[in-house]
Amino acid sequence: MSIWEYANPKKFIATTTPLIPWVFGATAVCLVVGLVWGFFLTPEADRFGSTVKIIYVHVPSAMMAINAWAMMLVASLVWLIRRHHVSALAAKAAAPIGLTMTLIALWTGAVWGQPMWGTWWAWDPRLTAFLILGLFYLGYIALWEAIPDPDQAADLTSVLCLVGSVFAVLSRYAVNFWNQGLHQGATLSMDAEENISDVYWFPLLFCIAGFVLLFLGLVLMRTGTEIRLRRLRALERQAQRITA
Amino acid sequence: MKALLVRDLRLAIRAGGGFGLSLAFFLIVTVLVPFAVGPEADILSRIGPGILWVAALLATLLSLDRQFALDHEDGALSLIATSPLPLEAVALIKAFAHWLTTGLPLTLAAAPLGVLLNLERPAFSWLVLTLALGTPALSVIGTFGAALTVGLRRGGLLLSLLVLPLYVPTLIFGAEAARRGAEGLAAGTPILMLAGITAGSLALLPFAAGAALRINLR
Amino acid sequence: MTLRVEGLAVARGGEPVLDNLSFIVTPGAALILRGPNGAGKTTLLRVLAGLAPPLAGRIDLPPESAAYSSHADGIKATLSVQENLWFWSDLYGRARDDAVLDDFDLRPLRERPAGTLSAGQSRRLGLARLGMIGRPVLLLDEPTVSLDAASVGRFAAWLKDRHLAAGGLAVIATHVPLGLDAPELDLSRFRADPWTEQGTDAAFL
């Protein structure tokens, strides 16, 4: 019994399909608790007013935007080394979710930044890094879409994910360096996190757990869909071979 | 190895090789900028190094989709792949040939074009230095992108989409070093980072490009 | 040098086409591949050349001994005939052997840009590459396409008298009789079982 048994597509589907409703159920519980608690049952912060409450969406989505890429990197490595199809398809399935999380993080950041900084957008290192992360997601998804052969696509996107990860980290340091003259010290969002008191922290934990579960559920569901699409293609090709 | 380099340079220089196109593109972009932002000398000289960096980057990008596509179409890539030269070396040589035919001319052309943007005196040498250090990275990163997309129809646009985010650190450090140098600030850190990116890309990306070529030839 | 293939299975686009293929080609011998379109001739040659991995089985062949040739010869239109050939000999670290020009009747054309050659002439240029790089194992995919009868004869003579006589060997997919005394292998006998659970789709069936 090893974990790699679940890398068999059929076993993966059989195991995860019954789990998905439970994962989404837990997601709903965490998000409802976290968001209701966070939005309605916490005091307004002195410096931020009610705008601070956007952290309950902003912080978890930003975390998941990065975690999704990290998961894709691990899945790509597993595909390149062990050639498990499920791994490659899981990476493919995670990319659009990661991109959506990036967009949510950017959007909520802009909505928060408008009242706080008086601008929808600033070339703050953190914001800029997320913008670049979004571009990496776009390129990754576009490469998957462009290559007709699924195994070739899995190989090439994995190589891109590896190289992209290095350059994404480099970009993070580059933008930090590039804009150090404008923003002294940590950014506002960082302040909020550092000074956060327990009152805000517990609901935030629920929201983060909710986003992790949401991501997990979506990845399982989308990976299942990708596996079924591959199976459909495999069966179609086999039918063509047999009738030929 | 020399054989491939000589052939690629010959092909680039002969009719239809596209040599000079990226240089012309560089020139045109630089000429267009003052029309868009106005002729004030102080504005131009302030944004000049950045504009020239972006223009050089775009001019490099423009010539990338020919890197492997032609050799793939006429079958040469398969034949080169069965030669004693490993595909990693092929990628490195292709990147070097690309730099000799685009990066180097762009670097040399940047100084005269700087005159059009009213660059101040110290800015010229910084601009040329940073371009000389940075354009090899642009070539080798671009070669990796070209290796990923070889054999794809309409690969050109996808290539840009893949390569542009990878260009971000090079552009930031290159343009930052040029700007700081021009303003008389300390530019040591960005120069070192730029050189580091170039050295790291040269050392590692040919392997990624070779792997991508092998996958694409399969 | 001997080419030994055992229990080979190959796939095209991840789909198994040939299975359980075994043969031996000894020095000085050639093997002609037969089979209808789609039988897997090109795929087999590309696998033998190391361009694509086999699904299963063994290929016994010393490294860097094989030369692959197909209709796409990698001829550069703006280089002259001679420059095209010299590129290949330089790339393979071989001497620039002028005699090859005579073998393929290219001497009068040597200064011409390859882009101005006729289809048959550029095919001869493509084949001359094989003479230039001097690899002992030739993997030829329809080498005689667009050659006239005289050129086919000239190529067959080169193959027999120069290549095979010197201990080289060849695997050739062709529909044109080359006049070689070579055994034929009908690939349709090795068609992969359509129900097979090999190939990249196997995990999903």
XYZ file of C-alpha atoms in Angstrom:
667
model
C 0.000 0.000 0.000
C 1.660 3.168 -1.091
C 0.471 6.647 -1.843
C 1.350 6.146 -5.503
C -1.572 3.742 -5.873
C -3.796 6.797 -6.047
C -1.871 7.910 -9.093
C -3.868 5.360 -11.033
C -6.600 7.414 -12.731
C -9.403 4.963 -11.988
C -8.404 4.558 -8.377
C -8.092 8.330 -8.048
C -11.608 8.893 -9.360
C -13.066 6.100 -7.266
C -11.413 7.446 -4.121
C -11.956 11.166 -4.560
C -15.469 11.306 -6.050
C -17.224 10.424 -2.761
C -14.900 12.810 -0.880
C -15.749 15.883 -2.942
C -19.165 16.668 -1.345
C -17.586 16.415 2.124
C -14.776 18.754 1.147
C -17.224 21.297 -0.225
C -19.414 20.891 2.859
C -16.467 21.642 5.113
C -15.598 24.572 2.826
C -19.083 26.023 3.259
C -18.955 25.653 7.048
C -15.523 27.296 7.328
C -16.365 30.146 4.971
C -19.757 30.894 6.520
C -18.309 30.878 10.036
C -15.219 32.862 9.045
C -16.972 35.451 6.894
C -19.987 36.033 9.161
C -17.736 36.256 12.206
C -15.276 38.440 10.400
C -17.769 40.760 8.693
C -20.343 41.235 11.409
C -18.911 40.222 14.762
C -15.544 41.986 14.847
C -15.041 45.600 15.920
C -13.969 48.173 13.365
C -10.292 48.928 13.525
C -9.243 52.455 14.538
C -7.051 53.170 11.575
C -8.816 51.231 8.869
C -12.516 51.459 9.634
C -14.683 48.780 8.136
C -12.400 48.407 5.113
C -10.148 46.120 7.131
C -12.744 43.379 6.786
C -11.728 42.780 3.214
C -8.733 40.882 4.570
C -11.091 37.946 5.095
C -11.157 37.493 1.349
C -7.968 39.241 0.352
C -5.461 37.368 2.512
C -6.765 33.823 1.904
C -7.038 34.341 -1.849
C -3.516 35.788 -2.011
C -2.196 32.830 -0.028
C -3.938 30.352 -2.310
C -2.680 32.155 -5.409
C 0.866 31.341 -4.311
C 0.059 27.912 -2.872
C -1.656 26.859 -6.091
C 1.534 27.597 -8.018
C 3.582 25.701 -5.427
C 1.225 22.742 -5.787
C 1.578 22.914 -9.590
C 5.351 22.916 -9.189
C 5.264 19.789 -7.014
C 2.792 18.080 -9.351
C 4.953 18.959 -12.368
C 8.018 17.465 -10.685
C 6.088 14.301 -9.841
C 5.005 14.033 -13.480
C 8.500 14.574 -14.821
C 10.062 12.088 -12.417
C 7.418 9.410 -11.931
C 5.244 9.865 -15.037
C 1.918 9.684 -13.200
C -0.750 11.114 -15.458
C -2.939 12.173 -12.542
C -0.181 14.450 -11.339
C 0.124 16.264 -14.666
C -3.637 16.616 -14.930
C -3.861 17.919 -11.359
C -1.350 20.635 -12.249
C -3.440 21.488 -15.303
C -6.580 21.559 -13.193
C -5.059 23.842 -10.565
C -3.855 26.559 -12.936
C -7.175 28.302 -13.683
C -8.037 28.183 -9.974
C -4.711 29.779 -9.148
C -5.286 32.456 -11.766
C -8.746 33.168 -10.337
C -7.283 33.451 -6.835
C -4.683 35.873 -8.162
C -7.391 37.981 -9.778
C -9.464 37.936 -6.582
C -6.421 39.002 -4.584
C -5.674 41.821 -7.026
C -9.290 42.946 -7.155
C -9.832 42.934 -3.410
C -6.465 44.635 -3.042
C -7.600 47.386 -5.383
C -10.930 47.774 -3.573
C -9.083 48.030 -0.299
C -6.382 50.264 -1.670
C -8.845 52.811 -3.034
C -10.001 54.096 0.395
C -6.685 53.381 2.143
C -4.150 54.701 -0.336
C -6.497 56.834 -2.391
C -5.690 54.880 -5.535
C -6.936 51.700 -7.210
C -3.478 50.697 -8.212
C 0.023 51.419 -6.990
C 3.191 49.814 -8.238
C 3.737 48.432 -4.813
C 6.144 45.444 -4.863
C 3.512 43.094 -3.510
C 0.832 44.105 -6.002
C 3.311 44.024 -8.850
C 4.504 40.560 -7.878
C 0.930 39.277 -8.002
C 0.418 40.883 -11.373
C 3.481 39.039 -12.657
C 2.253 35.813 -11.049
C -0.970 36.279 -12.986
C 1.047 36.559 -16.214
C 2.839 33.303 -15.385
C -0.521 31.582 -14.875
C -1.729 32.945 -18.208
C 1.322 31.647 -20.066
C 1.067 28.249 -18.399
C -2.618 27.872 -19.261
C -2.043 29.095 -22.818
C 0.712 26.533 -23.360
C -1.553 23.698 -22.182
C -4.243 24.909 -24.584
C -1.888 25.250 -27.535
C -0.427 21.736 -27.631
C -2.700 19.051 -29.063
C -0.839 15.993 -27.716
C -1.662 15.723 -23.998
C 1.582 14.026 -22.939
C 3.711 16.488 -24.858
C 1.671 19.300 -23.314
C 2.196 17.835 -19.847
C 5.957 17.599 -20.401
C 6.375 21.081 -21.828
C 4.142 22.806 -19.284
C 6.052 21.033 -16.505
C 9.339 22.371 -17.856
C 7.758 25.823 -18.088
C 6.468 25.525 -14.517
C 9.949 24.672 -13.240
C 11.686 27.481 -15.080
C 8.792 29.845 -14.379
C 9.046 29.197 -10.638
C 12.667 30.290 -10.585
C 11.883 33.414 -12.564
C 8.785 34.169 -10.466
C 10.927 34.170 -7.316
C 13.536 36.300 -9.091
C 10.812 38.717 -10.153
C 9.609 38.990 -6.568
C 13.055 40.085 -5.456
C 13.454 42.295 -8.497
C 10.270 44.257 -7.833
C 11.150 44.558 -4.162
C 14.419 46.082 -5.165
C 12.928 48.181 -7.912
C 10.394 49.942 -5.741
C 12.221 50.138 -2.434
C 12.652 53.864 -2.879
C 8.910 54.558 -2.905
C 7.567 52.412 -0.097
C 9.584 52.507 3.046
C 9.323 49.359 5.092
C 6.376 47.021 4.971
C 3.256 47.802 3.006
C -0.090 48.560 4.561
C -1.415 45.073 4.117
C 1.622 43.797 5.964
C 0.998 46.198 8.829
C -2.513 44.902 9.203
C -1.273 41.371 9.411
C 1.526 42.108 11.819
C -0.574 44.137 14.206
C -3.545 41.885 13.953
C -5.106 40.993 17.273
C -6.841 37.750 18.152
C -10.240 39.284 17.527
C -9.426 39.464 13.836
C -7.138 36.485 13.738
C -9.581 33.664 14.562
C -12.143 34.438 11.867
C -9.253 34.871 9.452
C -8.052 31.367 10.308
C -11.499 30.023 9.433
C -11.447 31.882 6.124
C -7.986 30.572 5.275
C -9.087 27.030 6.074
C -12.158 27.607 3.952
C -10.097 28.764 0.974
C -7.707 25.815 1.338
C -10.668 23.438 1.361
C -12.279 25.262 -1.550
C -9.074 24.922 -3.544
C -8.766 21.255 -2.614
C -12.354 20.518 -3.619
C -12.063 22.387 -6.903
C -8.762 20.692 -7.769
C -10.183 17.236 -7.033
C -13.257 17.981 -9.106
C -11.363 19.475 -12.024
C -8.731 16.727 -11.980
C -11.560 14.191 -12.150
C -12.972 16.045 -15.155
C -9.573 16.088 -16.869
C -9.160 12.350 -16.234
C -12.595 11.636 -17.685
C -11.774 13.765 -20.750
C -8.544 11.827 -21.262
C -10.421 8.550 -20.855
C -12.969 9.682 -23.424
C -10.186 10.528 -25.849
C -8.446 7.215 -25.193
C -11.642 5.268 -25.814
C -12.391 7.211 -28.993
C -8.917 6.507 -30.317
C -9.198 2.842 -29.421
C -12.543 2.660 -31.226
C -10.937 4.202 -34.307
C -8.104 1.671 -34.169
C -10.487 -1.237 -33.872
C -12.731 -0.160 -36.734
C -9.786 0.722 -38.960
C 29.719 23.469 -32.684
C 31.395 26.051 -34.832
C 29.694 24.600 -37.906
C 26.237 25.347 -36.549
C 27.215 28.834 -35.442
C 28.731 29.681 -38.816
C 25.713 28.310 -40.644
C 23.250 30.237 -38.499
C 25.166 33.472 -38.924
C 25.329 32.924 -42.681
C 21.615 32.213 -42.849
C 20.880 35.317 -40.806
C 22.964 37.591 -42.998
C 21.843 36.279 -46.392
C 18.667 37.499 -48.072
C 15.517 36.667 -46.139
C 17.462 35.938 -42.985
C 15.864 38.808 -41.150
C 19.115 40.342 -39.977
C 18.588 44.040 -39.420
C 14.837 43.749 -38.961
C 15.073 43.903 -35.200
C 17.547 46.750 -35.506
C 15.097 48.661 -37.696
C 12.309 47.924 -35.213
C 14.509 49.283 -32.418
C 15.105 52.458 -34.398
C 11.425 52.975 -35.189
C 10.247 52.464 -31.615
C 12.840 54.930 -30.380
C 11.768 57.475 -32.973
C 8.086 57.032 -32.119
C 8.489 57.631 -28.382
C 9.088 61.414 -28.574
C 5.999 61.738 -30.797
C 3.953 60.146 -28.027
C 5.432 61.788 -24.924
C 6.401 65.155 -26.332
C 9.730 66.688 -27.291
C 10.786 68.102 -23.889
C 14.436 67.229 -23.492
C 14.350 66.717 -19.725
C 11.486 64.217 -19.869
C 13.138 62.318 -22.707
C 16.507 62.164 -21.024
C 14.867 60.908 -17.834
C 12.889 58.100 -19.451
C 15.436 57.468 -22.214
C 17.342 54.531 -20.680
C 14.082 52.769 -19.782
C 12.614 53.359 -23.238
C 15.727 52.003 -24.928
C 15.676 48.936 -22.669
C 12.044 48.182 -23.441
C 12.619 48.781 -27.150
C 15.639 46.453 -27.138
C 13.621 43.807 -25.310
C 10.760 44.007 -27.808
C 13.176 43.959 -30.738
C 14.742 40.794 -29.307
C 11.327 39.227 -28.850
C 10.430 39.975 -32.455
C 13.142 37.758 -33.878
C 12.689 34.800 -31.530
C 10.100 32.749 -33.370
C 12.587 32.075 -36.173
C 15.022 30.469 -33.719
C 13.945 26.867 -34.268
C 10.833 27.171 -36.418
C 12.641 27.205 -39.780
C 14.885 24.282 -38.873
C 11.850 22.408 -37.652
C 9.846 23.031 -40.833
C 12.508 21.818 -43.239
C 13.510 18.859 -41.092
C 16.966 20.151 -40.217
C 16.198 20.008 -36.503
C 15.589 16.244 -36.601
C 18.820 15.757 -38.500
C 20.773 17.982 -36.118
C 19.238 16.045 -33.215
C 20.774 12.819 -34.522
C 24.194 14.463 -34.904
C 26.955 14.220 -32.292
C 25.968 17.656 -30.989
C 23.638 17.382 -27.961
C 20.470 19.452 -28.149
C 21.572 21.416 -25.087
C 24.602 22.622 -27.042
C 22.377 23.314 -30.045
C 20.219 25.550 -27.856
C 23.244 27.379 -26.465
C 24.744 27.951 -29.909
C 21.418 29.110 -31.300
C 21.144 31.565 -28.421
C 24.675 32.796 -29.071
C 23.989 33.225 -32.792
C 20.801 35.069 -31.902
C 22.728 37.382 -29.606
C 25.367 38.059 -32.247
C 22.702 38.981 -34.798
C 20.336 40.921 -32.515
C 21.601 41.591 -28.980
C 25.029 42.828 -30.000
C 23.818 45.137 -32.808
C 21.117 46.490 -30.487
C 23.702 47.221 -27.818
C 25.882 49.030 -30.303
C 22.957 50.942 -31.784
C 21.667 52.053 -28.394
C 24.314 54.759 -28.017
C 23.536 56.643 -31.254
C 19.815 56.252 -30.611
C 20.363 57.680 -27.138
C 21.229 60.954 -28.817
C 17.661 61.126 -30.148
C 16.365 60.812 -26.588
C 18.687 63.514 -25.212
C 20.514 61.136 -22.887
C 22.986 62.834 -20.633
C 26.632 62.057 -21.032
C 27.104 59.453 -18.246
C 23.932 57.644 -19.317
C 25.477 56.418 -22.587
C 28.141 54.220 -21.089
C 25.731 52.830 -18.458
C 23.153 52.037 -21.092
C 25.639 50.232 -23.307
C 27.117 48.370 -20.341
C 23.758 47.155 -19.033
C 22.563 46.145 -22.495
C 25.797 44.272 -23.115
C 25.306 42.421 -19.832
C 21.571 41.879 -20.185
C 20.937 41.051 -23.830
C 22.633 37.616 -23.611
C 20.060 36.713 -20.950
C 17.281 37.946 -23.239
C 18.594 35.751 -26.047
C 18.949 32.593 -23.983
C 15.607 33.022 -22.185
C 13.981 33.648 -25.541
C 15.647 30.575 -26.998
C 14.100 28.528 -24.211
C 10.693 29.994 -25.076
C 11.260 29.220 -28.753
C 12.191 25.637 -27.875
C 8.933 25.267 -25.932
C 6.787 26.484 -28.803
C 8.611 24.989 -31.781
C 6.230 23.120 -34.039
C 3.145 24.942 -32.840
C 1.013 26.733 -35.354
C 0.668 30.406 -34.389
C 3.475 29.834 -31.937
C 4.721 33.411 -32.250
C 2.098 35.051 -30.089
C 2.250 32.294 -27.506
C 6.023 32.661 -27.452
C 5.654 36.328 -26.480
C 3.154 35.440 -23.775
C 5.541 32.864 -22.299
C 8.735 34.867 -22.606
C 7.620 38.317 -21.443
C 7.061 37.359 -17.784
C 10.435 35.611 -17.826
C 12.017 38.867 -19.024
C 10.771 40.841 -16.005
C 13.805 40.442 -13.688
C 16.285 41.127 -16.493
C 14.388 44.232 -17.527
C 14.036 45.521 -13.977
C 17.678 45.102 -13.047
C 18.980 46.216 -16.432
C 16.900 49.358 -16.686
C 17.367 50.123 -12.980
C 21.146 49.888 -13.271
C 21.113 52.097 -16.359
C 18.886 54.655 -14.631
C 20.878 54.727 -11.415
C 24.158 54.940 -13.260
C 22.837 57.795 -15.371
C 21.725 59.682 -12.256
C 25.046 59.117 -10.558
C 23.635 56.776 -7.911
C 25.271 53.527 -6.820
C 24.421 50.889 -9.428
C 26.545 48.024 -8.134
C 23.713 45.832 -6.840
C 21.519 45.862 -9.946
C 24.577 45.348 -12.151
C 25.583 42.317 -10.111
C 22.025 40.946 -10.153
C 21.861 41.491 -13.903
C 25.150 39.687 -14.413
C 23.931 36.926 -12.098
C 20.745 36.440 -14.098
C 22.719 36.313 -17.331
C 25.234 33.829 -15.939
C 22.546 31.652 -14.364
C 20.416 31.670 -17.513
C 23.394 30.785 -19.680
C 24.327 27.942 -17.369
C 20.904 26.388 -16.834
C 18.413 27.346 -19.523
C 20.143 25.482 -22.374
C 19.324 22.290 -20.478
C 15.667 23.243 -20.188
C 15.643 24.247 -23.866
C 17.311 20.976 -24.878
C 14.703 19.009 -22.938
C 11.920 21.002 -24.560
C 13.364 20.373 -28.031
C 13.607 16.653 -27.355
C 9.977 16.567 -26.233
C 8.893 18.494 -29.298
C 10.755 16.233 -31.712
C 9.210 13.100 -30.270
C 28.259 -3.334 -36.485
C 24.896 -5.053 -36.383
C 21.418 -3.657 -35.876
C 19.427 -5.947 -33.621
C 15.800 -5.259 -32.763
C 13.914 -7.390 -30.280
C 10.248 -7.293 -29.313
C 9.966 -3.655 -30.344
C 6.713 -1.772 -29.925
C 6.389 1.769 -31.249
C 3.703 4.421 -30.993
C 2.661 7.352 -33.154
C 1.162 10.234 -31.215
C 0.949 7.943 -28.188
C -1.004 5.292 -30.107
C 0.643 1.889 -30.551
C 1.170 1.075 -34.244
C 3.694 -1.771 -34.250
C 4.213 -4.506 -31.731
C 6.484 -7.485 -31.233
C 8.828 -6.537 -34.038
C 12.174 -8.324 -34.166
C 14.840 -8.351 -36.861
C 18.556 -8.292 -37.418
C 20.470 -6.391 -40.060
C 24.083 -7.478 -40.441
C 26.992 -5.428 -41.849
C 26.742 -5.057 -45.598
C 23.062 -5.943 -45.609
C 19.950 -3.895 -46.158
C 16.384 -4.349 -45.053
C 13.442 -3.057 -47.071
C 10.368 -2.045 -45.094
C 7.025 -2.643 -46.753
C 3.517 -1.849 -45.741
C 0.606 0.388 -46.688
C 0.430 4.045 -45.645
C 0.099 4.325 -41.902
C 1.709 0.940 -41.306
C 4.336 2.643 -39.172
C 7.362 2.807 -41.469
C 8.259 6.392 -40.677
C 7.513 5.921 -36.986
C 9.768 2.864 -36.846
C 12.613 4.691 -38.573
C 12.311 7.665 -36.209
C 12.403 5.336 -33.216
C 15.448 3.536 -34.611
C 17.114 6.914 -35.105
C 16.514 7.701 -31.442
C 14.194 10.630 -32.173
C 11.268 8.989 -30.405
C 11.336 6.502 -27.533
C 10.049 2.952 -28.109
C 7.042 1.724 -26.136
C 8.721 -1.575 -25.388
C 11.509 -3.793 -26.607
C 15.188 -3.403 -27.298
C 17.230 -1.726 -30.020
C 20.855 -2.793 -30.129
C 22.816 -0.136 -31.923
C 26.048 1.608 -30.982
C 25.429 5.248 -30.087
C 25.933 7.847 -32.801
C 26.036 5.322 -35.584
C 22.716 6.030 -37.264
C 21.761 8.598 -39.882
C 18.129 9.376 -40.539
C 16.836 10.720 -43.811
C 13.336 11.680 -44.877
C 11.750 13.911 -47.486
C 12.573 16.864 -45.225
C 16.293 17.184 -45.803
C 16.968 20.367 -43.922
C 18.276 22.022 -47.066
C 18.775 25.750 -46.700
C 17.699 27.658 -49.792
C 20.125 30.549 -49.331
C 23.205 28.364 -48.860
C 24.982 26.923 -51.860
C 25.009 23.177 -52.507
C 28.546 22.994 -51.229
C 27.819 25.040 -48.105
C 24.855 22.826 -47.305
C 26.988 19.698 -47.551
C 29.942 21.131 -45.692
C 27.732 22.158 -42.820
C 26.796 18.518 -42.296
C 30.324 17.167 -42.601
C 31.586 19.847 -40.171
C 28.751 19.190 -37.740
C 29.560 15.485 -37.698
C 33.273 16.206 -37.457
C 34.051 14.622 -40.817
C 36.417 15.632 -43.570
C 34.870 17.619 -46.438
C 34.893 14.788 -48.937
C 34.624 16.128 -52.500
C 34.087 12.674 -53.962
C 30.560 12.693 -52.590
C 29.730 15.440 -55.084
C 30.535 13.021 -57.907
C 28.645 10.137 -56.341
C 25.469 12.173 -56.435
C 26.246 14.087 -59.643
C 26.303 17.428 -57.829
C 29.676 18.760 -58.968
C 28.252 21.017 -61.711
C 25.793 22.436 -59.170
C 28.151 22.994 -56.280
C 28.099 26.809 -56.325
C 24.372 27.090 -56.969
C 22.131 28.316 -54.125
C 20.129 25.295 -53.039
C 16.920 27.262 -53.434
C 17.351 27.250 -57.222
C 17.582 23.454 -57.511
C 14.794 21.336 -58.962
C 12.955 18.901 -56.699
C 15.030 15.987 -57.938
C 18.284 17.896 -57.621
C 17.569 18.910 -54.043
C 16.634 15.331 -53.247
C 20.082 14.312 -54.497
C 21.581 17.005 -52.304
C 19.642 15.607 -49.369
C 20.939 12.118 -50.034
C 24.491 13.374 -50.531
C 24.365 14.436 -46.888
C 24.454 10.721 -46.038
C 27.695 10.383 -47.948
C 29.153 13.385 -46.186
C 28.410 12.291 -42.631
C 29.532 8.715 -43.221
C 27.374 7.026 -40.618
C 27.357 3.222 -40.904
C 23.636 2.721 -40.256
C 21.287 4.428 -42.715
C 17.611 4.807 -41.862
C 16.004 5.973 -45.090
C 12.392 7.061 -45.451
C 11.324 6.964 -49.124
C 14.745 8.084 -50.382
C 13.816 8.024 -54.070
C 10.849 10.402 -54.036
C 11.056 12.812 -57.010
C 14.203 11.171 -58.405
C 14.243 10.181 -62.101
C 15.200 6.670 -63.177
C 18.853 7.558 -63.780
C 19.186 9.162 -60.367
C 17.523 6.188 -58.683
C 20.084 3.951 -60.380
C 22.926 6.220 -59.311
C 21.698 6.249 -55.715
C 21.234 2.469 -55.660
C 24.761 2.056 -56.997
C 26.143 4.358 -54.294
C 24.235 2.451 -51.653
C 25.501 -0.912 -52.893
C 29.078 -0.129 -53.920
C 30.004 2.556 -51.444
C 27.908 2.093 -48.374
C 27.035 -1.590 -48.066
C 30.300 -2.753 -49.605
C 32.159 -0.825 -46.905
C 30.336 -2.757 -44.209
C 27.523 -0.277 -43.649
C 23.930 -1.314 -43.313
C 20.609 0.232 -44.196
C 16.940 0.062 -43.309
C 14.894 1.502 -46.154
C 11.207 2.259 -46.456
C 10.536 2.416 -50.183
C 8.033 1.516 -52.854
C 10.560 1.768 -55.675
C 12.690 -1.297 -56.428
C 16.292 -0.290 -55.845
C 17.753 -3.442 -57.348
C 19.304 -4.362 -54.026
C 19.530 -7.974 -53.035
C 17.827 -7.293 -49.749
C 15.151 -9.052 -47.701
C 11.801 -7.349 -47.265
C 9.897 -6.935 -44.056
C 6.139 -6.507 -44.282
C 5.199 -4.307 -41.352
C 1.477 -5.000 -41.641
C 2.189 -8.372 -40.021
C 3.311 -6.547 -36.876
C 0.355 -4.223 -36.530
C -0.307 -3.570 -32.874
C -3.374 -5.252 -31.440
C -6.071 -2.527 -31.409
C -7.203 -3.749 -27.986
C -3.702 -3.396 -26.625
C -3.249 -1.585 -23.355
C 0.053 -0.009 -24.251
C 0.875 3.567 -25.098
C 0.103 6.819 -23.338
C -3.642 6.156 -23.311
C -3.187 2.853 -21.492
C -3.580 4.329 -18.028
C -7.011 5.629 -18.993
C -8.481 2.534 -20.638
